[in-house]
Amino acid sequence: MIRKEEIKHIKYYEQLKEKFNYELNDTIDFYLYDKVVKLLYEFKSQIRIPHIDNAQDLIKYSLEFEKNSISLFLDIQGRLLGNLNDVYNNVYKIISNIIEEERRHEKMFSDLVLK
């Protein structure tokens, strides 16, 4: 089940990348871009390889990673909002879709955690 879901997750991001290459014409303020790059760098630098003893440890780690990813994207999305019209911006819409995808992925891991 996880393998199948991860393959779908990868395909989602590959399709999103293709869409970026052909459809995204919106510009982002350089200051905002710089802030987002900093957030991404900080997020990446905090990723640690955990000690995994069993499948539940891996699922719990994956769930925590998904939650942190969602927080990152929500932070980025919030910074994109200069005014109410920005919710119609393509970059904002794409990040909204990414958040939705990550929440779906988070739910999958959450459902697999033994209680």
mmCIF file of N, CA and C in Angstrom:
data_model
loop_
_atom_site.group_PDB
_atom_site.id
_atom_site.type_symbol
_atom_site.label_atom_id
_atom_site.label_comp_id
_atom_site.label_asym_id
_atom_site.label_seq_id
_atom_site.Cartn_x
_atom_site.Cartn_y
_atom_site.Cartn_z
ATOM 1 N N MET A 1 0.826 -1.191 0.000
ATOM 2 C CA MET A 1 0.000 0.000 0.000
ATOM 3 C C MET A 1 0.877 1.266 0.000
ATOM 4 N N ILE A 2 1.881 1.297 0.872
ATOM 5 C CA ILE A 2 2.738 2.483 0.955
ATOM 6 C C ILE A 2 3.492 2.679 -0.353
ATOM 7 N N ARG A 3 3.999 1.588 -0.902
ATOM 8 C CA ARG A 3 4.766 1.684 -2.156
ATOM 9 C C ARG A 3 3.915 2.296 -3.267
ATOM 10 N N LYS A 4 2.689 1.804 -3.396
ATOM 11 C CA LYS A 4 1.777 2.305 -4.432
ATOM 12 C C LYS A 4 1.497 3.801 -4.220
ATOM 13 N N GLU A 5 1.277 4.177 -2.970
ATOM 14 C CA GLU A 5 1.003 5.578 -2.656
ATOM 15 C C GLU A 5 2.217 6.461 -2.929
ATOM 16 N N GLU A 6 3.404 5.966 -2.607
ATOM 17 C CA GLU A 6 4.622 6.744 -2.857
ATOM 18 C C GLU A 6 4.851 6.940 -4.356
ATOM 19 N N ILE A 7 4.547 5.938 -5.146
ATOM 20 C CA ILE A 7 4.668 6.065 -6.606
ATOM 21 C C ILE A 7 3.711 7.143 -7.111
ATOM 22 N N LYS A 8 2.472 7.155 -6.602
ATOM 23 C CA LYS A 8 1.510 8.200 -6.973
ATOM 24 C C LYS A 8 2.012 9.575 -6.545
ATOM 25 N N HIS A 9 2.597 9.633 -5.362
ATOM 26 C CA HIS A 9 3.113 10.890 -4.815
ATOM 27 C C HIS A 9 4.236 11.436 -5.704
ATOM 28 N N ILE A 10 5.124 10.567 -6.119
ATOM 29 C CA ILE A 10 6.226 10.965 -7.007
ATOM 30 C C ILE A 10 5.680 11.450 -8.344
ATOM 31 N N LYS A 11 4.719 10.722 -8.900
ATOM 32 C CA LYS A 11 4.125 11.113 -10.185
ATOM 33 C C LYS A 11 3.440 12.474 -10.078
ATOM 34 N N TYR A 12 2.791 12.734 -8.948
ATOM 35 C CA TYR A 12 2.144 14.025 -8.735
ATOM 36 C C TYR A 12 3.167 15.155 -8.871
ATOM 37 N N TYR A 13 4.298 14.992 -8.206
ATOM 38 C CA TYR A 13 5.326 16.040 -8.247
ATOM 39 C C TYR A 13 6.005 16.129 -9.609
ATOM 40 N N GLU A 14 6.134 15.016 -10.303
ATOM 41 C CA GLU A 14 6.689 15.061 -11.662
ATOM 42 C C GLU A 14 5.754 15.827 -12.593
ATOM 43 N N GLN A 15 4.452 15.584 -12.471
ATOM 44 C CA GLN A 15 3.471 16.302 -13.288
ATOM 45 C C GLN A 15 3.453 17.788 -12.933
ATOM 46 N N LEU A 16 3.585 18.080 -11.656
ATOM 47 C CA LEU A 16 3.625 19.469 -11.215
ATOM 48 C C LEU A 16 4.841 20.181 -11.794
ATOM 49 N N LYS A 17 5.959 19.497 -11.822
ATOM 50 C CA LYS A 17 7.180 20.066 -12.403
ATOM 51 C C LYS A 17 6.977 20.369 -13.885
ATOM 52 N N GLU A 18 6.346 19.457 -14.606
ATOM 53 C CA GLU A 18 6.056 19.689 -16.023
ATOM 54 C C GLU A 18 5.149 20.906 -16.193
ATOM 55 N N LYS A 19 4.159 21.009 -15.331
ATOM 56 C CA LYS A 19 3.238 22.143 -15.388
ATOM 57 C C LYS A 19 3.986 23.455 -15.146
ATOM 58 N N PHE A 20 4.916 23.447 -14.195
ATOM 59 C CA PHE A 20 5.744 24.627 -13.941
ATOM 60 C C PHE A 20 6.480 25.052 -15.195
ATOM 61 N N ASN A 21 7.019 24.093 -15.910
ATOM 62 C CA ASN A 21 7.832 24.395 -17.086
ATOM 63 C C ASN A 21 7.029 25.036 -18.215
ATOM 64 N N TYR A 22 5.730 24.761 -18.293
ATOM 65 C CA TYR A 22 4.948 25.233 -19.434
ATOM 66 C C TYR A 22 3.874 26.256 -19.101
ATOM 67 N N GLU A 23 3.350 26.247 -17.888
ATOM 68 C CA GLU A 23 2.179 27.068 -17.610
ATOM 69 C C GLU A 23 2.394 28.212 -16.626
ATOM 70 N N LEU A 24 3.457 28.201 -15.876
ATOM 71 C CA LEU A 24 3.620 29.189 -14.818
ATOM 72 C C LEU A 24 4.321 30.435 -15.341
ATOM 73 N N ASN A 25 3.564 31.526 -15.393
ATOM 74 C CA ASN A 25 4.107 32.792 -15.893
ATOM 75 C C ASN A 25 4.154 33.871 -14.819
ATOM 76 N N ASP A 26 3.685 33.561 -13.620
ATOM 77 C CA ASP A 26 3.651 34.550 -12.548
ATOM 78 C C ASP A 26 5.059 34.838 -12.040
ATOM 79 N N THR A 27 5.242 36.052 -11.581
ATOM 80 C CA THR A 27 6.537 36.419 -11.011
ATOM 81 C C THR A 27 6.410 36.513 -9.493
ATOM 82 N N ILE A 28 7.542 36.333 -8.831
ATOM 83 C CA ILE A 28 7.596 36.434 -7.378
ATOM 84 C C ILE A 28 8.622 37.508 -7.034
ATOM 85 N N ASP A 29 8.259 38.359 -6.107
ATOM 86 C CA ASP A 29 9.154 39.399 -5.620
ATOM 87 C C ASP A 29 10.470 38.761 -5.155
ATOM 88 N N PHE A 30 11.599 39.392 -5.495
ATOM 89 C CA PHE A 30 12.907 38.827 -5.155
ATOM 90 C C PHE A 30 13.081 38.665 -3.650
ATOM 91 N N TYR A 31 12.627 39.634 -2.869
ATOM 92 C CA TYR A 31 12.734 39.549 -1.411
ATOM 93 C C TYR A 31 11.979 38.325 -0.898
ATOM 94 N N LEU A 32 10.779 38.116 -1.417
ATOM 95 C CA LEU A 32 9.978 36.957 -1.028
ATOM 96 C C LEU A 32 10.663 35.664 -1.465
ATOM 97 N N TYR A 33 11.173 35.658 -2.684
ATOM 98 C CA TYR A 33 11.893 34.491 -3.195
ATOM 99 C C TYR A 33 13.059 34.146 -2.273
ATOM 100 N N ASP A 34 13.810 35.155 -1.862
ATOM 101 C CA ASP A 34 14.952 34.956 -0.975
ATOM 102 C C ASP A 34 14.510 34.355 0.361
ATOM 103 N N LYS A 35 13.403 34.841 0.907
ATOM 104 C CA LYS A 35 12.870 34.313 2.166
ATOM 105 C C LYS A 35 12.456 32.846 2.018
ATOM 106 N N VAL A 36 11.795 32.531 0.910
ATOM 107 C CA VAL A 36 11.341 31.158 0.668
ATOM 108 C C VAL A 36 12.536 30.221 0.522
ATOM 109 N N VAL A 37 13.545 30.651 -0.203
ATOM 110 C CA VAL A 37 14.752 29.829 -0.358
ATOM 111 C C VAL A 37 15.385 29.575 1.005
ATOM 112 N N LYS A 38 15.412 30.584 1.848
ATOM 113 C CA LYS A 38 15.966 30.423 3.196
ATOM 114 C C LYS A 38 15.152 29.403 3.990
ATOM 115 N N LEU A 39 13.828 29.491 3.918
ATOM 116 C CA LEU A 39 12.974 28.525 4.614
ATOM 117 C C LEU A 39 13.229 27.103 4.122
ATOM 118 N N LEU A 40 13.354 26.953 2.805
ATOM 119 C CA LEU A 40 13.614 25.630 2.237
ATOM 120 C C LEU A 40 14.969 25.092 2.685
ATOM 121 N N TYR A 41 15.965 25.962 2.709
ATOM 122 C CA TYR A 41 17.298 25.548 3.153
ATOM 123 C C TYR A 41 17.268 25.117 4.620
ATOM 124 N N GLU A 42 16.593 25.891 5.464
ATOM 125 C CA GLU A 42 16.483 25.545 6.884
ATOM 126 C C GLU A 42 15.762 24.215 7.065
ATOM 127 N N PHE A 43 14.703 24.016 6.308
ATOM 128 C CA PHE A 43 13.954 22.762 6.386
ATOM 129 C C PHE A 43 14.853 21.594 6.000
ATOM 130 N N LYS A 44 15.549 21.751 4.892
ATOM 131 C CA LYS A 44 16.426 20.681 4.409
ATOM 132 C C LYS A 44 17.537 20.385 5.411
ATOM 133 N N SER A 45 18.089 21.411 6.023
ATOM 134 C CA SER A 45 19.203 21.208 6.957
ATOM 135 C C SER A 45 18.754 20.540 8.258
ATOM 136 N N GLN A 46 17.465 20.558 8.550
ATOM 137 C CA GLN A 46 16.949 19.931 9.766
ATOM 138 C C GLN A 46 16.558 18.471 9.562
ATOM 139 N N ILE A 47 16.620 17.995 8.344
ATOM 140 C CA ILE A 47 16.268 16.599 8.074
ATOM 141 C C ILE A 47 17.381 15.706 8.599
ATOM 142 N N ARG A 48 17.006 14.758 9.412
ATOM 143 C CA ARG A 48 17.952 13.808 9.989
ATOM 144 C C ARG A 48 17.524 12.389 9.631
ATOM 145 N N ILE A 49 18.507 11.535 9.469
ATOM 146 C CA ILE A 49 18.212 10.124 9.225
ATOM 147 C C ILE A 49 17.935 9.485 10.581
ATOM 148 N N PRO A 50 16.729 8.990 10.776
ATOM 149 C CA PRO A 50 16.362 8.454 12.089
ATOM 150 C C PRO A 50 16.870 7.023 12.286
ATOM 151 N N HIS A 51 16.863 6.599 13.527
ATOM 152 C CA HIS A 51 17.140 5.201 13.844
ATOM 153 C C HIS A 51 15.807 4.460 13.750
ATOM 154 N N ILE A 52 15.725 3.552 12.811
ATOM 155 C CA ILE A 52 14.479 2.819 12.564
ATOM 156 C C ILE A 52 14.668 1.363 12.978
ATOM 157 N N ASP A 53 13.824 0.894 13.896
ATOM 158 C CA ASP A 53 13.894 -0.500 14.341
ATOM 159 C C ASP A 53 12.807 -1.372 13.727
ATOM 160 N N ASN A 54 11.714 -0.737 13.300
ATOM 161 C CA ASN A 54 10.597 -1.521 12.769
ATOM 162 C C ASN A 54 9.741 -0.643 11.856
ATOM 163 N N ALA A 55 8.735 -1.261 11.269
ATOM 164 C CA ALA A 55 7.874 -0.553 10.314
ATOM 165 C C ALA A 55 7.145 0.617 10.971
ATOM 166 N N GLN A 56 6.718 0.452 12.216
ATOM 167 C CA GLN A 56 6.008 1.534 12.903
ATOM 168 C C GLN A 56 6.904 2.753 13.118
ATOM 169 N N ASP A 57 8.182 2.507 13.413
ATOM 170 C CA ASP A 57 9.117 3.629 13.544
ATOM 171 C C ASP A 57 9.205 4.409 12.238
ATOM 172 N N LEU A 58 9.259 3.690 11.129
ATOM 173 C CA LEU A 58 9.335 4.337 9.816
ATOM 174 C C LEU A 58 8.058 5.114 9.515
ATOM 175 N N ILE A 59 6.925 4.530 9.827
ATOM 176 C CA ILE A 59 5.644 5.200 9.592
ATOM 177 C C ILE A 59 5.543 6.466 10.442
ATOM 178 N N LYS A 60 5.941 6.366 11.708
ATOM 179 C CA LYS A 60 5.887 7.538 12.593
ATOM 180 C C LYS A 60 6.834 8.638 12.116
ATOM 181 N N TYR A 61 8.016 8.249 11.665
ATOM 182 C CA TYR A 61 8.955 9.235 11.127
ATOM 183 C C TYR A 61 8.360 9.900 9.883
ATOM 184 N N SER A 62 7.781 9.098 9.006
ATOM 185 C CA SER A 62 7.178 9.622 7.772
ATOM 186 C C SER A 62 6.029 10.568 8.086
ATOM 187 N N LEU A 63 5.229 10.219 9.077
ATOM 188 C CA LEU A 63 4.115 11.073 9.489
ATOM 189 C C LEU A 63 4.633 12.420 9.998
ATOM 190 N N GLU A 64 5.654 12.383 10.828
ATOM 191 C CA GLU A 64 6.236 13.626 11.350
ATOM 192 C C GLU A 64 6.821 14.477 10.218
ATOM 193 N N PHE A 65 7.471 13.818 9.263
ATOM 194 C CA PHE A 65 8.036 14.524 8.113
ATOM 195 C C PHE A 65 6.931 15.204 7.309
ATOM 196 N N GLU A 66 5.825 14.504 7.088
ATOM 197 C CA GLU A 66 4.695 15.087 6.353
ATOM 198 C C GLU A 66 4.139 16.303 7.087
ATOM 199 N N LYS A 67 3.997 16.194 8.396
ATOM 200 C CA LYS A 67 3.488 17.329 9.176
ATOM 201 C C LYS A 67 4.417 18.537 9.049
ATOM 202 N N ASN A 68 5.712 18.287 9.124
ATOM 203 C CA ASN A 68 6.680 19.379 8.982
ATOM 204 C C ASN A 68 6.641 19.983 7.578
ATOM 205 N N SER A 69 6.447 19.144 6.571
ATOM 206 C CA SER A 69 6.344 19.631 5.187
ATOM 207 C C SER A 69 5.124 20.529 5.018
ATOM 208 N N ILE A 70 4.015 20.104 5.585
ATOM 209 C CA ILE A 70 2.791 20.901 5.501
ATOM 210 C C ILE A 70 2.999 22.252 6.181
ATOM 211 N N SER A 71 3.632 22.240 7.334
ATOM 212 C CA SER A 71 3.915 23.500 8.038
ATOM 213 C C SER A 71 4.770 24.423 7.181
ATOM 214 N N LEU A 72 5.765 23.854 6.531
ATOM 215 C CA LEU A 72 6.631 24.644 5.646
ATOM 216 C C LEU A 72 5.822 25.272 4.514
ATOM 217 N N PHE A 73 4.993 24.475 3.843
ATOM 218 C CA PHE A 73 4.211 24.996 2.722
ATOM 219 C C PHE A 73 3.186 26.032 3.181
ATOM 220 N N LEU A 74 2.598 25.830 4.360
ATOM 221 C CA LEU A 74 1.669 26.831 4.889
ATOM 222 C C LEU A 74 2.393 28.147 5.181
ATOM 223 N N ASP A 75 3.605 28.049 5.692
ATOM 224 C CA ASP A 75 4.409 29.248 5.947
ATOM 225 C C ASP A 75 4.702 29.978 4.639
ATOM 226 N N ILE A 76 5.124 29.229 3.637
ATOM 227 C CA ILE A 76 5.417 29.828 2.325
ATOM 228 C C ILE A 76 4.157 30.459 1.740
ATOM 229 N N GLN A 77 3.053 29.733 1.809
ATOM 230 C CA GLN A 77 1.793 30.238 1.267
ATOM 231 C C GLN A 77 1.386 31.535 1.966
ATOM 232 N N GLY A 78 1.538 31.583 3.273
ATOM 233 C CA GLY A 78 1.197 32.788 4.026
ATOM 234 C C GLY A 78 2.042 33.977 3.614
ATOM 235 N N ARG A 79 3.293 33.738 3.315
ATOM 236 C CA ARG A 79 4.190 34.823 2.900
ATOM 237 C C ARG A 79 3.840 35.339 1.500
ATOM 238 N N LEU A 80 3.183 34.502 0.706
ATOM 239 C CA LEU A 80 2.789 34.915 -0.647
ATOM 240 C C LEU A 80 1.601 35.867 -0.644
ATOM 241 N N LEU A 81 0.873 35.898 0.454
ATOM 242 C CA LEU A 81 -0.329 36.721 0.515
ATOM 243 C C LEU A 81 0.011 38.172 0.825
ATOM 244 N N GLY A 82 0.136 38.961 -0.210
ATOM 245 C CA GLY A 82 0.342 40.397 -0.027
ATOM 246 C C GLY A 82 -0.985 41.108 0.122
ATOM 247 N N ASN A 83 -1.981 40.622 -0.598
ATOM 248 C CA ASN A 83 -3.333 41.162 -0.498
ATOM 249 C C ASN A 83 -4.320 40.060 -0.872
ATOM 250 N N LEU A 84 -5.597 40.335 -0.736
ATOM 251 C CA LEU A 84 -6.608 39.301 -0.964
ATOM 252 C C LEU A 84 -6.620 38.764 -2.388
ATOM 253 N N ASN A 85 -6.217 39.568 -3.353
ATOM 254 C CA ASN A 85 -6.203 39.111 -4.741
ATOM 255 C C ASN A 85 -5.136 38.058 -5.002
ATOM 256 N N ASP A 86 -4.165 37.938 -4.092
ATOM 257 C CA ASP A 86 -3.100 36.956 -4.288
ATOM 258 C C ASP A 86 -3.599 35.516 -4.227
ATOM 259 N N VAL A 87 -4.797 35.283 -3.680
ATOM 260 C CA VAL A 87 -5.326 33.911 -3.655
ATOM 261 C C VAL A 87 -5.666 33.437 -5.070
ATOM 262 N N TYR A 88 -5.719 34.356 -6.022
ATOM 263 C CA TYR A 88 -5.978 33.991 -7.419
ATOM 264 C C TYR A 88 -4.682 33.823 -8.209
ATOM 265 N N ASN A 89 -3.558 34.091 -7.584
ATOM 266 C CA ASN A 89 -2.239 33.947 -8.195
ATOM 267 C C ASN A 89 -1.960 32.460 -8.433
ATOM 268 N N ASN A 90 -1.367 32.130 -9.579
ATOM 269 C CA ASN A 90 -1.094 30.726 -9.905
ATOM 270 C C ASN A 90 -0.141 30.064 -8.916
ATOM 271 N N VAL A 91 0.857 30.794 -8.442
ATOM 272 C CA VAL A 91 1.801 30.227 -7.471
ATOM 273 C C VAL A 91 1.055 29.857 -6.191
ATOM 274 N N TYR A 92 0.172 30.739 -5.745
ATOM 275 C CA TYR A 92 -0.626 30.473 -4.546
ATOM 276 C C TYR A 92 -1.497 29.234 -4.750
ATOM 277 N N LYS A 93 -2.116 29.130 -5.916
ATOM 278 C CA LYS A 93 -2.972 27.975 -6.212
ATOM 279 C C LYS A 93 -2.167 26.680 -6.226
ATOM 280 N N ILE A 94 -0.976 26.721 -6.806
ATOM 281 C CA ILE A 94 -0.134 25.525 -6.864
ATOM 282 C C ILE A 94 0.272 25.102 -5.458
ATOM 283 N N ILE A 95 0.647 26.054 -4.630
ATOM 284 C CA ILE A 95 1.018 25.705 -3.252
ATOM 285 C C ILE A 95 -0.191 25.155 -2.503
ATOM 286 N N SER A 96 -1.369 25.687 -2.769
ATOM 287 C CA SER A 96 -2.588 25.143 -2.159
ATOM 288 C C SER A 96 -2.783 23.686 -2.556
ATOM 289 N N ASN A 97 -2.541 23.387 -3.832
ATOM 290 C CA ASN A 97 -2.658 22.005 -4.300
ATOM 291 C C ASN A 97 -1.610 21.104 -3.659
ATOM 292 N N ILE A 98 -0.400 21.623 -3.488
ATOM 293 C CA ILE A 98 0.658 20.845 -2.834
ATOM 294 C C ILE A 98 0.260 20.541 -1.388
ATOM 295 N N ILE A 99 -0.273 21.524 -0.697
ATOM 296 C CA ILE A 99 -0.702 21.323 0.694
ATOM 297 C C ILE A 99 -1.782 20.253 0.756
ATOM 298 N N GLU A 100 -2.711 20.310 -0.170
ATOM 299 C CA GLU A 100 -3.777 19.307 -0.224
ATOM 300 C C GLU A 100 -3.194 17.907 -0.440
ATOM 301 N N GLU A 101 -2.246 17.791 -1.357
ATOM 302 C CA GLU A 101 -1.586 16.507 -1.623
ATOM 303 C C GLU A 101 -0.839 16.017 -0.386
ATOM 304 N N GLU A 102 -0.134 16.908 0.286
ATOM 305 C CA GLU A 102 0.624 16.520 1.482
ATOM 306 C C GLU A 102 -0.310 16.114 2.618
ATOM 307 N N ARG A 103 -1.433 16.768 2.745
ATOM 308 C CA ARG A 103 -2.412 16.391 3.787
ATOM 309 C C ARG A 103 -2.985 15.002 3.514
ATOM 310 N N ARG A 104 -3.227 14.709 2.258
ATOM 311 C CA ARG A 104 -3.715 13.377 1.887
ATOM 312 C C ARG A 104 -2.659 12.331 2.242
ATOM 313 N N HIS A 105 -1.427 12.647 1.953
ATOM 314 C CA HIS A 105 -0.304 11.757 2.247
ATOM 315 C C HIS A 105 -0.136 11.597 3.761
ATOM 316 N N GLU A 106 -0.271 12.693 4.484
ATOM 317 C CA GLU A 106 -0.189 12.644 5.949
ATOM 318 C C GLU A 106 -1.269 11.731 6.522
ATOM 319 N N LYS A 107 -2.477 11.835 5.992
ATOM 320 C CA LYS A 107 -3.581 10.999 6.473
ATOM 321 C C LYS A 107 -3.277 9.527 6.256
ATOM 322 N N MET A 108 -2.674 9.195 5.115
ATOM 323 C CA MET A 108 -2.332 7.803 4.854
ATOM 324 C C MET A 108 -1.414 7.278 5.955
ATOM 325 N N PHE A 109 -0.364 8.038 6.298
ATOM 326 C CA PHE A 109 0.559 7.595 7.345
ATOM 327 C C PHE A 109 -0.125 7.579 8.708
ATOM 328 N N SER A 110 -0.955 8.563 8.962
ATOM 329 C CA SER A 110 -1.669 8.625 10.236
ATOM 330 C C SER A 110 -2.556 7.398 10.429
ATOM 331 N N ASP A 111 -3.205 6.971 9.366
ATOM 332 C CA ASP A 111 -4.072 5.794 9.433
ATOM 333 C C ASP A 111 -3.286 4.509 9.671
ATOM 334 N N LEU A 112 -1.997 4.512 9.346
ATOM 335 C CA LEU A 112 -1.166 3.316 9.507
ATOM 336 C C LEU A 112 -0.501 3.210 10.877
ATOM 337 N N VAL A 113 -0.519 4.293 11.640
ATOM 338 C CA VAL A 113 0.104 4.264 12.967
ATOM 339 C C VAL A 113 -0.758 3.416 13.899
ATOM 340 N N LEU A 114 -0.104 2.464 14.566
ATOM 341 C CA LEU A 114 -0.818 1.639 15.542
ATOM 342 C C LEU A 114 -1.086 2.463 16.788
ATOM 343 N N LYS A 115 -2.289 2.352 17.266
ATOM 344 C CA LYS A 115 -2.669 3.151 18.441
ATOM 345 C C LYS A 115 -2.706 2.315 19.683
#
